CSV table of C-alpha atoms and ligand atoms in Angstrom, one decimal:
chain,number,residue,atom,x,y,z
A,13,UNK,CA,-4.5,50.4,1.1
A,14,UNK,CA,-1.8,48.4,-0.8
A,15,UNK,CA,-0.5,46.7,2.4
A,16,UNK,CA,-4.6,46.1,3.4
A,17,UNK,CA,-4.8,44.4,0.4
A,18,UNK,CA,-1.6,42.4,0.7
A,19,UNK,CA,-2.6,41.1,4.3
A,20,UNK,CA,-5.8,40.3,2.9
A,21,UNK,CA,-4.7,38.0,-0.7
A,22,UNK,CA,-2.4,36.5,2.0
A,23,UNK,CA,-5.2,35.8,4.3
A,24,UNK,CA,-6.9,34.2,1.2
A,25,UNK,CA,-3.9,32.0,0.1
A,26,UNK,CA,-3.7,30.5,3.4
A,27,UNK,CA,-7.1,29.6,3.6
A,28,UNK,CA,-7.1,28.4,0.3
A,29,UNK,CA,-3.9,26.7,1.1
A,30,UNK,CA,-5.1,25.3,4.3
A,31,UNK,CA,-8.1,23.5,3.2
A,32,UNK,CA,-6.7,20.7,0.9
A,33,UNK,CA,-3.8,19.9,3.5
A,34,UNK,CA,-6.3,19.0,5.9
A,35,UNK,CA,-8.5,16.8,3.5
A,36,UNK,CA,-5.7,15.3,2.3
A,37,UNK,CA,-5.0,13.8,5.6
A,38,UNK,CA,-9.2,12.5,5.9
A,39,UNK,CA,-9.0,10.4,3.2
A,40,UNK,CA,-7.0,8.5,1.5
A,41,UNK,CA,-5.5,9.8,-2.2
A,42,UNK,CA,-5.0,8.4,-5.4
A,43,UNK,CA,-1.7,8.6,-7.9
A,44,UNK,CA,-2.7,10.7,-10.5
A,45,UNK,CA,-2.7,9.3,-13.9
A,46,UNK,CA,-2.4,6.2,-13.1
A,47,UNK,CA,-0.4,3.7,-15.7
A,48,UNK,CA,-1.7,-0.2,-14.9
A,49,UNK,CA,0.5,-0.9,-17.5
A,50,UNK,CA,3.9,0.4,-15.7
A,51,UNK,CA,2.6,-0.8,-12.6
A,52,UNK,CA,3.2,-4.8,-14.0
A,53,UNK,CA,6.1,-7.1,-12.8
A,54,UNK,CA,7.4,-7.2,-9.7
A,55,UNK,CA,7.7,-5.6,-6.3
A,56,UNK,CA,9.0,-6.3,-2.6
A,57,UNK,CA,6.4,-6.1,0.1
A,58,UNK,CA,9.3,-3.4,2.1
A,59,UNK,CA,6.9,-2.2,4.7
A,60,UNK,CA,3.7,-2.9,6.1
A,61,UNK,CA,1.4,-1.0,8.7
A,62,UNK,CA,-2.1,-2.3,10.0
A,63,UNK,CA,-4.6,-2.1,12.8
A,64,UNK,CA,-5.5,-5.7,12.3
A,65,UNK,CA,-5.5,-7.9,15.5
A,66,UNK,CA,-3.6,-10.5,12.8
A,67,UNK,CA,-0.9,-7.7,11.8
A,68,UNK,CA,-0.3,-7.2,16.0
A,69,UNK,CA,0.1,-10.7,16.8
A,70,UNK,CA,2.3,-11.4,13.4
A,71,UNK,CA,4.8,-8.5,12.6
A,72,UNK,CA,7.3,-9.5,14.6
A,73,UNK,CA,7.7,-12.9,12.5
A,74,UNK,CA,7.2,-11.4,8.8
A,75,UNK,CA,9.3,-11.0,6.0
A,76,UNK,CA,9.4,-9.8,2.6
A,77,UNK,CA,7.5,-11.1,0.3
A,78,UNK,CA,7.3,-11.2,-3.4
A,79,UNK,CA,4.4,-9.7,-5.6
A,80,UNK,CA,4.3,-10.3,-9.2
A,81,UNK,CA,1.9,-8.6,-10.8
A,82,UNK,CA,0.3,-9.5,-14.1
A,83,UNK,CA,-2.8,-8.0,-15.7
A,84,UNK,CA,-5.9,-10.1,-15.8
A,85,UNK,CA,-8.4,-10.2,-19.3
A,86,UNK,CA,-10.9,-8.0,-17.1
A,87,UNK,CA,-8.3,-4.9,-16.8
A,88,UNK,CA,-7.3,-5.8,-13.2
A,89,UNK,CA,-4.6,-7.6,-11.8
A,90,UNK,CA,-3.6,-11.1,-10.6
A,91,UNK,CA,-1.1,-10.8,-7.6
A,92,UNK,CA,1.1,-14.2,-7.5
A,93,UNK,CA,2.7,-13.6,-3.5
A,94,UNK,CA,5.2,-15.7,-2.4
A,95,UNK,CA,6.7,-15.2,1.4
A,96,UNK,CA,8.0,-17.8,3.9
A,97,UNK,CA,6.5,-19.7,6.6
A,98,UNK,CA,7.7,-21.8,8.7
A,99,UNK,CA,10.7,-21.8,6.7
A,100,UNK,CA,8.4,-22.7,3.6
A,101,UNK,CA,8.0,-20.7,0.8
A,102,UNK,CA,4.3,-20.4,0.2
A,103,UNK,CA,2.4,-18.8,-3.1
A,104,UNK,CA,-1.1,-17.3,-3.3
A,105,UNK,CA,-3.0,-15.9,-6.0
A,106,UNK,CA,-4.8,-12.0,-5.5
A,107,UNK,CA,-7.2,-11.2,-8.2
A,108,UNK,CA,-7.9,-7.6,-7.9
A,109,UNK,CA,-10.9,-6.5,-10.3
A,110,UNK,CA,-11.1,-2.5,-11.3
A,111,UNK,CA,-13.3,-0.4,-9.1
A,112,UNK,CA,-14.1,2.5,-10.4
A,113,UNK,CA,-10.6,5.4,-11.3
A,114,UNK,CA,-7.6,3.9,-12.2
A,115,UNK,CA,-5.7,2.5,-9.2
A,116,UNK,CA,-8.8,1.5,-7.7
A,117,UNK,CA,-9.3,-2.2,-7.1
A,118,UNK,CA,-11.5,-4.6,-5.4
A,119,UNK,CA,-10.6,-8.3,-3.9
A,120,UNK,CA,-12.6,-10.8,-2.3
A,121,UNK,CA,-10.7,-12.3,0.5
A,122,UNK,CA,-10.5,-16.0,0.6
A,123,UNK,CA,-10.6,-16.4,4.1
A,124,UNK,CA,-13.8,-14.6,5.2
A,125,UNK,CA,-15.4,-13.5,2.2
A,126,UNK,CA,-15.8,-9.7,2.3
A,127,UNK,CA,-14.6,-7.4,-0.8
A,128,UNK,CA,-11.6,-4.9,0.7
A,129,UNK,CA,-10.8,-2.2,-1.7
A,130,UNK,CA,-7.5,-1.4,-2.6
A,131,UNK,CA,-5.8,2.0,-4.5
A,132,UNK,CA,-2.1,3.0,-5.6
A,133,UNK,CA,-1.8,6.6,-3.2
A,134,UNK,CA,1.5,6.9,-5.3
A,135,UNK,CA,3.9,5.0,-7.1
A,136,UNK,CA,7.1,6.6,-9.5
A,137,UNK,CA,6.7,2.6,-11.3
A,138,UNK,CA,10.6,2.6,-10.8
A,139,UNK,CA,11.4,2.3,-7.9
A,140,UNK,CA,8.2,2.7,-5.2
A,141,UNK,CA,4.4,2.7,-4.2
A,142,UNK,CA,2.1,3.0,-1.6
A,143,UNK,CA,-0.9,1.1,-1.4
A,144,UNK,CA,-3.9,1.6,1.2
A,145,UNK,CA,-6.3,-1.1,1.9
A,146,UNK,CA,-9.6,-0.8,3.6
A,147,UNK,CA,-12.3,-3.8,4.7
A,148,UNK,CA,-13.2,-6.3,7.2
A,149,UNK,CA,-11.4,-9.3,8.3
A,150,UNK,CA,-15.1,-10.9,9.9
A,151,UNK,CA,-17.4,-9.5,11.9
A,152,UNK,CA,-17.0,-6.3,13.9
A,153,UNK,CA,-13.5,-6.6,12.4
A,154,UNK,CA,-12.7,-3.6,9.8
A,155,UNK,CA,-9.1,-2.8,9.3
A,156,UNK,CA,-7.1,-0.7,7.1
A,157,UNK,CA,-3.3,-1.3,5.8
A,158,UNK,CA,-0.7,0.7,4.2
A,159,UNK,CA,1.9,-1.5,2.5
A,160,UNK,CA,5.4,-0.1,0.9
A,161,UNK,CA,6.4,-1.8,-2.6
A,162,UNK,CA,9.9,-1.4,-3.6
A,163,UNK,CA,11.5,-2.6,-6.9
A,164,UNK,CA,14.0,-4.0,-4.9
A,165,UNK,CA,14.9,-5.4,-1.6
A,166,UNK,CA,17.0,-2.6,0.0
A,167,UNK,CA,14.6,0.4,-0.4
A,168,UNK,CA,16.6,4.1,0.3
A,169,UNK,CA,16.3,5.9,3.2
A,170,UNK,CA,13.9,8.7,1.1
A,171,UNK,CA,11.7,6.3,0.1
A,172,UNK,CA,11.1,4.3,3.8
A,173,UNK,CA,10.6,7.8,5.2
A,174,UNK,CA,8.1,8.8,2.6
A,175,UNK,CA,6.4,5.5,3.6
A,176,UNK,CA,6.6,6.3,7.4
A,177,UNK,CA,5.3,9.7,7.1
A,178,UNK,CA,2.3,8.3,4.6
A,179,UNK,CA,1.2,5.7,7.3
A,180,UNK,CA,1.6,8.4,10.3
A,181,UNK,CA,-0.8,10.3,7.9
A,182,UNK,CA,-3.1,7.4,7.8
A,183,UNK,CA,-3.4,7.6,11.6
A,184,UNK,CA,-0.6,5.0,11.8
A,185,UNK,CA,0.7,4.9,15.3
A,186,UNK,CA,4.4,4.1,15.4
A,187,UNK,CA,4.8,0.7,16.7
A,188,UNK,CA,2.0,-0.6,14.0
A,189,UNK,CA,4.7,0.2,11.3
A,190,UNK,CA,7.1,-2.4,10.1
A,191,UNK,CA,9.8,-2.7,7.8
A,192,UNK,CA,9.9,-6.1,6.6
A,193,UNK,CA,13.5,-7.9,6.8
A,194,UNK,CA,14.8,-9.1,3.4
A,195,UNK,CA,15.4,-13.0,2.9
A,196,UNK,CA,16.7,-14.7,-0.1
A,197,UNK,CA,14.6,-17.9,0.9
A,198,UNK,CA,11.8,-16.8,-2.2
A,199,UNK,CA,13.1,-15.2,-4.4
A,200,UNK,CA,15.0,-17.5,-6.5
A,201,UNK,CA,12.3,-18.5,-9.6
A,202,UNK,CA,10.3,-15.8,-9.8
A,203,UNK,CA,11.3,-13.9,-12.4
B,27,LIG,C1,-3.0,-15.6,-12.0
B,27,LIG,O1,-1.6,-16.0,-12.0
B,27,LIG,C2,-1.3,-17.3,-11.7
B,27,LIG,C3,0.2,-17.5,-11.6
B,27,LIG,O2,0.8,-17.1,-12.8
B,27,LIG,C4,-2.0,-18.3,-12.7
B,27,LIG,O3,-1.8,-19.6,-12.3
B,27,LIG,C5,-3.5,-18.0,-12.7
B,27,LIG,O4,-4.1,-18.7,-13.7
B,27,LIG,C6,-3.8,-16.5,-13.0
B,27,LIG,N1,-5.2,-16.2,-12.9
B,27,LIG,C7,-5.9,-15.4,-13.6
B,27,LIG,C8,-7.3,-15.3,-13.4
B,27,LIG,O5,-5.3,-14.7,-14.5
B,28,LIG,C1,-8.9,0.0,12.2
B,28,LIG,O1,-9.1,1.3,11.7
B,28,LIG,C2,-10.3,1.5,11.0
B,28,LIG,C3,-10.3,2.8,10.2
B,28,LIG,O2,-9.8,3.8,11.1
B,28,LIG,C4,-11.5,1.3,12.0
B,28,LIG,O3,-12.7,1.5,11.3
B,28,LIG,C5,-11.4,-0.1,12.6
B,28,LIG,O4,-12.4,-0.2,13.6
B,28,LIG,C6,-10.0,-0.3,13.2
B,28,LIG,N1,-9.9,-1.7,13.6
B,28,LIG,C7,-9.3,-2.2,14.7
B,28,LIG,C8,-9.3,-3.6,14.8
B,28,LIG,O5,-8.8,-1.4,15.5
């Protein structure tokens, strides 16, 4: 009886066990509690992975960038990026409006228009985060995006594999995920 039972609680803990591992790869989580506040200043763009038709044509040719993030008077956030091009550093302003839990924000992109969504999937504040990014890029063109953030601009080992294996789980094949080389070119001035 005792051992029926064990095989049977077992039974139960892997199926209890089993169900949230496979949602968890479905959709797309969010970092608990999250803290806009620690979020603020500024991060590296360290990795990047996309299905866009832009991302294919570009990775080869992109660097990191800089984010600094500041919060704007409607509780989102204004994302000043600067990143070189064509051995020009260029800025350009993200406003990211709160949509719904913490870590949840909206943008309208200036190109075509459409409202993507982005969340924080985890961040530590110190020293990482993940952000996913879902919309459309014009018609018939949806996309999604998982971007690293780093505190600095020589991420560890831990943390580009935890990016890797986050963008696998995002469906992420390998060759769609880069890790952006480091310049010095933008960086100077920006706090
Ligand atoms: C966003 O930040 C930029 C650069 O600091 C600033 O020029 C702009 O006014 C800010 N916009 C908002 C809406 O906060
Ligand atoms: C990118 O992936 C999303 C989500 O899986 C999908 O809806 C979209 O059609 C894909 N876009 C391209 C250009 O492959």
């Amino acid at each position: 009886m005792a051992a029926l039972r064990a095989l049977w609680v077992g039974l139960v803990l892997l199926g209890v066990l089993g169900v949230p591992q496979t949602r968890a790869e479905a959709q797309v989580s969010l970092q608990p509690n999250f803290q806009q506040d620690k979020f603020l200043g500024r991060w590296f763009t360290a990795g990047l992975a996309s299905n866009s038709s832009w991302f294919r044509e570009k990775k080869a040719a992109l660097s990191m960038c800089t984010s600094l993030v500041a919060p704007t008077a409607d509780g989102g956030l204004n994302l000043t990026v600067t990143f070189l091009r064509k051995d020009q550093c260029e800025t350009r302003t993200l406003l990211l409006w709160p949509s719904g839990l913490p870590g949840c924000y909206s943008y309208t992109s200036q190109h075509w228009g459409s409202v993507n969504d982005v969340r924080v999937v985890e961040t530590d504040y110190g020293e990482y985060a993940l952000l996913h990014t879902a919309g459309t890029k014009g018609p018939g063109q949806d996309f999604h995006m998982a971007t690293l953030y780093s505190r600095t601009q020589t991420p560890r080992a831990e943390v580009k594999d935890k990016f890797t294996a986050f963008a696998k789980a995002q469906g992420f094949p390998d060759d769609t995920i880069v890790f952006l080389p480091q310049t010095d070119k933008c960086v100077e001035g920006h706090q």
